[in-house]
Every structure is written in C-alpha cells, then in structure tokens.
Amino acid sequence: MKEDDVVEHVKPVEVGKIDERALRDELRRLRTLVPDTPQLNPIVSLAFDLSRRLEAGEIGLEDLRSLASRLMDNACVHRARRLRERVGFVDHATTLKEFSSFIDARASGEGDADGAFSAFVERWSRPRNGIVLTAHPTFGLSDSLTRRMVEITTNGEAPEEGRLGTAHRPDDKIDLAYEHSRAQEAIRNLRSAYFDLLNSFFSVAAQRFGDRAFQLKPRLATIASWVGYDLDGRTDIQWSKSFLLRIEEKRAALVDIRERFLAIRHRISDEEGIMRVARQITGKLDLAIAAVDEQVKGLTNVLQGGGALARAANIITRGDGYNLTSTTPVTALIDEMIDQVSTPQMKRQLAALNGLIEATGLGTAHIHVRINATQLHNAFRAFVHEPWTRDLSEGQALQRIVEMIGSAREETVNFQTLELETATAIRQFALIAQIKKHVDADTPIRFLIAECESPATVLIAVFFAKLFGVSDIVDVSPLFETPEGLDAGPRLIERLLEEATYRDYVRGRGRISLQTGFSDAGRFIGQISATLAIERLHFALADMLKRAGMDEIETLIFSTHGESMGRGAHPDDLTTRLRYVFSDEARRRFARNNLALKHETSFQGGDGYMWFANRGLTTRVLATIIMDGAQPAEGEDALYESESLTLDFFLRLKAYQQNLFAHPGYRAVLGAFGTNLLFKTGSRASKRQHDHATVADRGDPSRMRAIPNNAILQQFGYIANVVAGLGMAVATDRNRFLRLAERSPRLRTILDMIAHAKRLSSLNALSANAAVFDAGFWALRASWGREAAIEPALRNLSTFLLSDTRATSINGFAHHLRLDAIDLHQILETLGIEGGKVPDDHRLELDLLQAIRLAVIMRIFILAAQLPRFAQQNDTSHSQILNLALALDIPDVVAFMREAFPHKVNLASDASAYDEDATYRPHGIDDYGRLETEILDPMEKSYDLVREIGTGITHHFGAFG
C-alpha cells in the first residue's frame, strides 16, 4: 500500500528531569488564580506545559512515567493504610481478645445457669451474618501488587522512600480460572479465620458452661461464593466447568479437614478407643478424597478433549459407594471423639473442626448460582410451549404456574441431560440436582435471579426446583436493583405469600431470601437515593412479613454492594459500612416485629478479596461481621420522625439523579473514551449480554454495567452519582434539613459519605479531560507558532474536531454539577464537615496525576494526527482510524496501521545474503520504519502509561469502579 503523506523524522534530543516539587507548587499557584481568572483550569494549564515540553524534547515519556510512578506509589501506600483503618486491624491477638469479650458478654445471660445456657444455645443456633465472594471485574491489581499492599496494611509501615517497585496494573491473563483461584485463596483464609474464632468461642463457652459447651453446634456466620456459577449476562461458563470447579472445591475442603484433623490427632494420647475412631475418620476422608480425584481426572479429560463424557459420568456414579455426599459420617465420629478425649484443649479443637465442617459442608464454602429473569422466562417458555407464557405478568399465568408447582412430579437427570439441555436456567437446576446427588446432598445452594420484577419469575424458579428434586436445598432469591424492582419488591413478596405453594416452600426452607443490588440501583438513581430506596424496601418488608404471619421463619437479606462509594461501600470503618447498607432502624423494625433476620454482604472481585488477603486481616473482618449480628440498641433516629421531609428529600434527590442519568453530558463522559482509560479487570464483558452498541452508543449509561460506569466517573475525576444532588434535594427546606442533620446519626453517616466523595472529586478534572476534544484548544496552540514541528498535526486535530460535541457536552455537564456543588459546600460548611473546597495534599497528588495523564493523552492525539493517509480498505477509512485513536482505541489503531503499512524489518536487513548487487532501495522501507518507530511504538507506550495512571487514580478512590 502507498501512503499519501510521508512521516516526518524527528531527531531525538537529550531529555531533562521533572522537578516534582515545582509542579506541586505550580498547581497550588494556579489554584490561587482561579477566583480572578474564572476560565483558568489548573490541570489543563499544567498538562499543556508538560505536553509542550514533551513535544520539544525537554522531557521524555520515561520522565513522566517516573513521576507518575512515584505518585501512584504514594497513592497505593495511602490506600493500604486506609484499608488497615477500615478493617480496624491491630494484630491477631487483639482481634481474638475482642471477639472473646463479645462472646463472653452473650454468655452471661440473666437467670440461672440453665437459663443462661439455653439463651446462649438459641443465640448461636443460626448465623445472623454471611459473607459472599463474587467475581465482579475489579481485578485491577496484580497478585504481586496486592501482596505488597497487604504487607503495608498489616504492618502499617511504608517501604523505604515510598517506592513499591511493582507496576500498577493487573495480571496479564484474567480469566475464570484466575478469578476462581483468587476467590479460593480468600476462602482458605476465611476457613482458617473461622476455625480460630470457633476456638475462641469454645474457650469462652467452656469457661462459662463446662463440658456441655462442647455439645454446642454454633453457627457463627456463613461463607459463600458465586465465582464459577454466575451466568447472569454471560454464556462462556459451561456446566461441565462449573461441576468440575465444585468437585475441585470439595477435594480442597476434604484435604483441609484431613490436615486439620491430623494436626489435632497428633496431640492426643494414644488410647486405643480414641485412635480407633481417629482411624475411622482418616479412612473415610482418604476414601472420599480418592473418589473425588477420580471424578476430577475423568471430567478434566473431557474438558481437554481427551475423553468421552459418558466415561467420565460413569466414573463419577460408580465412585458413589465411597464418595461422601454428607458431612454426617465424619462429624458424628468427631463428636464421638470429643466425648472420649479428656483435655479441654483437645475437645475445643475437635469441636472447632466440627463447626467448620458444619458451616461449609462438603465444599470450601457455600455456592450461589445466578441467572437473570430473562433467561428463566425463556427456559420456561421453551419447557411449556403454550401461548399463555407470552405474558407472564398476567394473573392467569401466575395461577397456571402455581398449579404446575402443585402437580409437579420429580424428574431425574444424568450428565447427558446437562449436555443436551439448551436452556440455561433448566441446565442450572439440573446441575444443582447432580451436585446434590454426587457432591453434597445437604448444603444449601442459593439461586439468585437478577432483574426480577415479577412474582411469576420467582414461582417459575420454585417450579423448576421442585421438578428436579432440589427444592429442599435451594433458596430462590429475587434481586431487586432497578428503580421499578425496588419500588415493587415488597408488593412482589406479598403477592407471592398469598400463594399457599410459595408459603409451603419458604416454610420448608425455614427462610425467605431476597437480594438488594446497590451497584445498579446507584447507577440508575444515584447511590444515596438508592441506599434510601433500599432502606425503605427493608421497612416495607418488615411490616409486610409481620402482617403475613411469617415470624416463624428467617428473613435472609443479601446486600450486594462493592468496595467503592459508587457501589454502596461507606468509606469509614467496616462496622459503618455494614450499618450503612442495612441501617440500625431497619434492624430495629425487624426486631420489633419478632422477625428472625440474617444479613449477608458481598465482597466483589479482586478489590473485595483484599480484605481476606491474609489470616490476620481475614480474622479481623470475619470477627467484625459476626459481631455486627448484635441487635442495635433501641432508640429513635430523628431522620424518621418527619416522614414528609424525609420522603421529599428522597424523591427530589432521586429525580435529580435520574435527570443527571439522562443528561447528554453524562453520556459524553461515559462515551468519550469508554473503558479505554483502563486495563481489562475481569473475565466478564463490560456491557450487558443482549447489547450490541456501536461506538456512537457506547456512552449510553443504560447499556453499560455499573462497574465500568463508576470507573469512568472516577477517571474523569467526579463521582457524580454519589456527590451530586444534595443541594437541589434540600431545596427550600435547608434550615430544617440542617437541624435534622445535627440530630440524626443516620443522616450524618450519609453526609459523611457524600463529603468524602466530594473531597476526592474535582470539576476541574472533569473539564480537563474534555479539553483534548476542544478544536479551539488545538487551533490556539497552533496559532502561537511556537511548535513548528507539530503545527500540521495541531491544525489537523483542530479541523477534525470542529464538529465534535464532546467538549461542549462535558463542559456543560460540569457547569450543571458546579451549581449543585455550590449548595453542597455551603451545607457541609454549615455543619462543620470538610468537603474539600481547599484540596489536601492527597487531592493535589490526584490532580497532578490527572495533569500528567492528560499530557500523555495529548501526545497520543498529536501522534494520531500524523498518521499517514491511505485508500479506504475493508470499509475502514483514515477518518475512522483517527476517530478510534481519539477515543483511545489504540490497540485496534496500531494493529490496523501495522497491517496496512507493514514494516518488513527482516527483509530489509538481509541484503548481504544476495550475490547480485542493487543500487535502488525501496523508499517505503524507511517510511514504514519511521511510522513504526516515531508514531506507532510511541503511541503504544504512551497508551500503556495512560492506563497505568488510571490504576493510580483508582488508588485514590480506594477501589475500582
């Protein structure tokens, strides 16, 4: 291919070093000028200066990388220390001491010893809290960087000179296997922490109640994971992979139990009766491990294409004779051993081991299976094949489903069933049936339904559970996360409870399960109004379940939220975070109605797993979550005294955020670069499975998942879905609101979160990221005549961007937000809450990172404007490639250009191999070589730095997305 423009050769010059202190001082100086120079943007001004020096050769890209690395290291260390504060970690001994005091306080009940013991038994007869690990795409930090951060978190000490020596980027390959291994590493620490806390529990209980303490079967908490079992919005996880993961988890659990048991046995005296039982235990575990090994081997061969499914299936079924599918044979023998040993220490250790087994079953943890409502509806329609299934919201359809549940006859399945079944939802129920049959017959499995807005959806799941014989272990759980779902959730549950078949089902399970989603709710209506909406759902549920007479069963509420403020995580300590998503008032209302309650909380992806990165941290987190199960003290919060004021505030805030969601500037922010400012941080697609958005549509927030949505807001420097709207929501009721804020702990907690988000947010950063799309910026830069070498590129950029609306839209969005921010700062200042109007050193470093990245983006734009023109090929034009480059789709741009202009290095360098001389050398060799060395290679390196700085910006916000 012939290019129309020849790439100019730029001679490299010696580069200088960047004075970091001078840059900080300049940023501070520029900020002081803003009141008298309203159009001045300090970040743009500093970025422009760095860009001009970069293009002039005064500094090099590596100088910017070195400076950015120092700033990112600082941010990473600060993030690690903040995690220590949020976890409340001091040391392992302190954790166990505090937990023992908590248990002791609950053992000292009123009345005689028998009454106190009975109360203690009742308190710990069921778990009040749970932890769920999810595979959300927040694996933005490599395993090595995570370990480095955890070292700082646990010892509190920063590295010498603050340098970490580790790149700020994820590991290279993030697939399901990677995510599952990271989750299992966290679960291993959770199992060890649970065992340690059980030891403390039995130690306190034995001191209070003597040997009868070892008869207790305490349920401190539950541990669960959906990594490998979540099919909401994805089709890349085969049933065979999920089943293989489950039996591999079973093997890991059996090996862990065996190792813990042997460690205990070696400290027990060699009495024949005890050793006989010990041999029985190890024998059962050894046979079970051998059976699982055969299963793993057979199914692995199938997945690797080396064996037939039937052969593997037959291996699994033939091994059922010595395969454990219940923990009872082992726990009963351990109980027998507890009775026989004499020393309290050994009794305690054995009782703790039994407690661990009973809490986790025949797996490392419980599992959650997840699909969405659409998948479930499609499966049901395929199963029934009748016209009435077209509209499942009709009352007639609901009644037909109820009748089907009543008349359902249990079906049996085998592994061929799983292979032949095409409906995802049905296949998942058949998978559960096979897990129950061949892996674990007793341990509950949660069946989560995303985007659930109809009672028919839940009843369809109950029908399939009954059809496949798993309704005795499956807890069907609707997820309420959309505005419609949150509003209608209590009515949906109430409608379900009107059906005897559903009441029978939940009474059979002993619980009614539901899930609330903070991430998507926060995306649609803002995080603060989402939190208030979910709280209102909790209130309505408490009242409705009391009216329905459901006080004899447990209400299980799973709060699905992430580690960032944009996904519902309060930035203060863990206790505040737990009470933020499930408030004291909501807990009190359930307690007043005598409703048994269990609250589960999620830890999402790599950022979430960091809380469980070693045994000490994990034990502290788990202990805090268990202690959170304590009932809050009775009391009244002023926030709930004036229903009209609270409701008006909620509705106005919700309306503001919904208008913000529809603002063209919001779309421009999300679509300007899309997710191209960031590394890929998970195996799941960033868009909904049913979406096929074009480049023009990529800013549509309804098409984008919550995590990339929030991540882009972080990268643009203003987390609007947390910060924005308070001023408008307060409106003319400001004085009443201020008086309320001084009296309401709940409202103060909400305001603290908004203030923390505001201290990190910068409208200057938001506008700065739009500057590169401003044609006037490039035209003015060209007009000064100070950068003659790149003036053609500057003019090209200006011409190309004349019709681009991104800068105008984003700046309009920033102006809209600034009006609200004025009111916000006034409210926070009146209440004495620091809102970051004058940025601290950490915010200055964040602004400096923004400026450095903006300068590097300017470098990419200038390089893109020098790309040679070419004749259109494969429906791709030069303007399309330039458009991609300006959206930072750099890998695609570079790949296309290298194919269009191949740099044949090898062919050009072996001229000596030819006997025949030639005086003519094809010019394209040199031109294509310059394209590679002067544009494409620098563009790739610049883009790599852009994304790494994106990780540094994430550090400041404390979590990805």
JSON list of C-alpha atoms in Angstrom, two decimals, residues 17 56 90 117 130 150 152 165 209 215 235 239 249 299 356 387 444 481 528 558 698 752 802 807 818 868 877 922 927:
[
{"chain": "A", "resi": 17, "resn": "LYS", "atom": "CA", "xyz": [14.28, 15.68, 34.57]},
{"chain": "A", "resi": 56, "resn": "ALA", "atom": "CA", "xyz": [10.02, 19.89, 22.42]},
{"chain": "A", "resi": 90, "resn": "VAL", "atom": "CA", "xyz": [-4.18, -4.07, 65.20]},
{"chain": "A", "resi": 117, "resn": "PHE", "atom": "CA", "xyz": [-27.06, -21.79, 78.65]},
{"chain": "A", "resi": 130, "resn": "GLY", "atom": "CA", "xyz": [-22.79, -14.02, 55.99]},
{"chain": "A", "resi": 150, "resn": "VAL", "atom": "CA", "xyz": [-1.35, -6.19, 52.27]},
{"chain": "A", "resi": 152, "resn": "ILE", "atom": "CA", "xyz": [1.72, -2.41, 54.35]},
{"chain": "A", "resi": 165, "resn": "GLY", "atom": "CA", "xyz": [8.93, -1.41, 42.84]},
{"chain": "A", "resi": 209, "resn": "PHE", "atom": "CA", "xyz": [-20.65, -23.78, 80.94]},
{"chain": "A", "resi": 215, "resn": "GLN", "atom": "CA", "xyz": [-22.29, -30.14, 72.75]},
{"chain": "A", "resi": 235, "resn": "THR", "atom": "CA", "xyz": [-22.57, -17.71, 28.20]},
{"chain": "A", "resi": 239, "resn": "TRP", "atom": "CA", "xyz": [-21.95, -26.66, 33.02]},
{"chain": "A", "resi": 249, "resn": "GLU", "atom": "CA", "xyz": [-13.57, -27.29, 45.83]},
{"chain": "A", "resi": 299, "resn": "LEU", "atom": "CA", "xyz": [-14.05, -34.64, 33.87]},
{"chain": "A", "resi": 356, "resn": "LEU", "atom": "CA", "xyz": [-16.00, -25.56, 60.42]},
{"chain": "A", "resi": 387, "resn": "PRO", "atom": "CA", "xyz": [-49.39, -19.27, 24.24]},
{"chain": "A", "resi": 444, "resn": "PRO", "atom": "CA", "xyz": [-27.93, -25.14, 50.80]},
{"chain": "A", "resi": 481, "resn": "GLU", "atom": "CA", "xyz": [-31.91, -3.43, 41.89]},
{"chain": "A", "resi": 528, "resn": "ILE", "atom": "CA", "xyz": [-27.53, 7.97, 48.10]},
{"chain": "A", "resi": 558, "resn": "PHE", "atom": "CA", "xyz": [-28.28, -10.22, 50.89]},
{"chain": "A", "resi": 698, "resn": "ARG", "atom": "CA", "xyz": [-21.03, 3.42, 23.99]},
{"chain": "A", "resi": 752, "resn": "ASP", "atom": "CA", "xyz": [-20.01, 11.84, 55.72]},
{"chain": "A", "resi": 802, "resn": "LEU", "atom": "CA", "xyz": [-14.63, 21.21, 14.67]},
{"chain": "A", "resi": 807, "resn": "ALA", "atom": "CA", "xyz": [-16.04, 19.07, 24.83]},
{"chain": "A", "resi": 818, "resn": "ARG", "atom": "CA", "xyz": [-20.98, 23.12, 39.75]},
{"chain": "A", "resi": 868, "resn": "PRO", "atom": "CA", "xyz": [-0.41, 8.71, 7.07]},
{"chain": "A", "resi": 877, "resn": "SER", "atom": "CA", "xyz": [-11.18, 4.97, 6.28]},
{"chain": "A", "resi": 922, "resn": "PRO", "atom": "CA", "xyz": [12.61, 0.87, -1.92]},
{"chain": "A", "resi": 927, "resn": "ASP", "atom": "CA", "xyz": [8.93, 5.42, 5.56]}
]
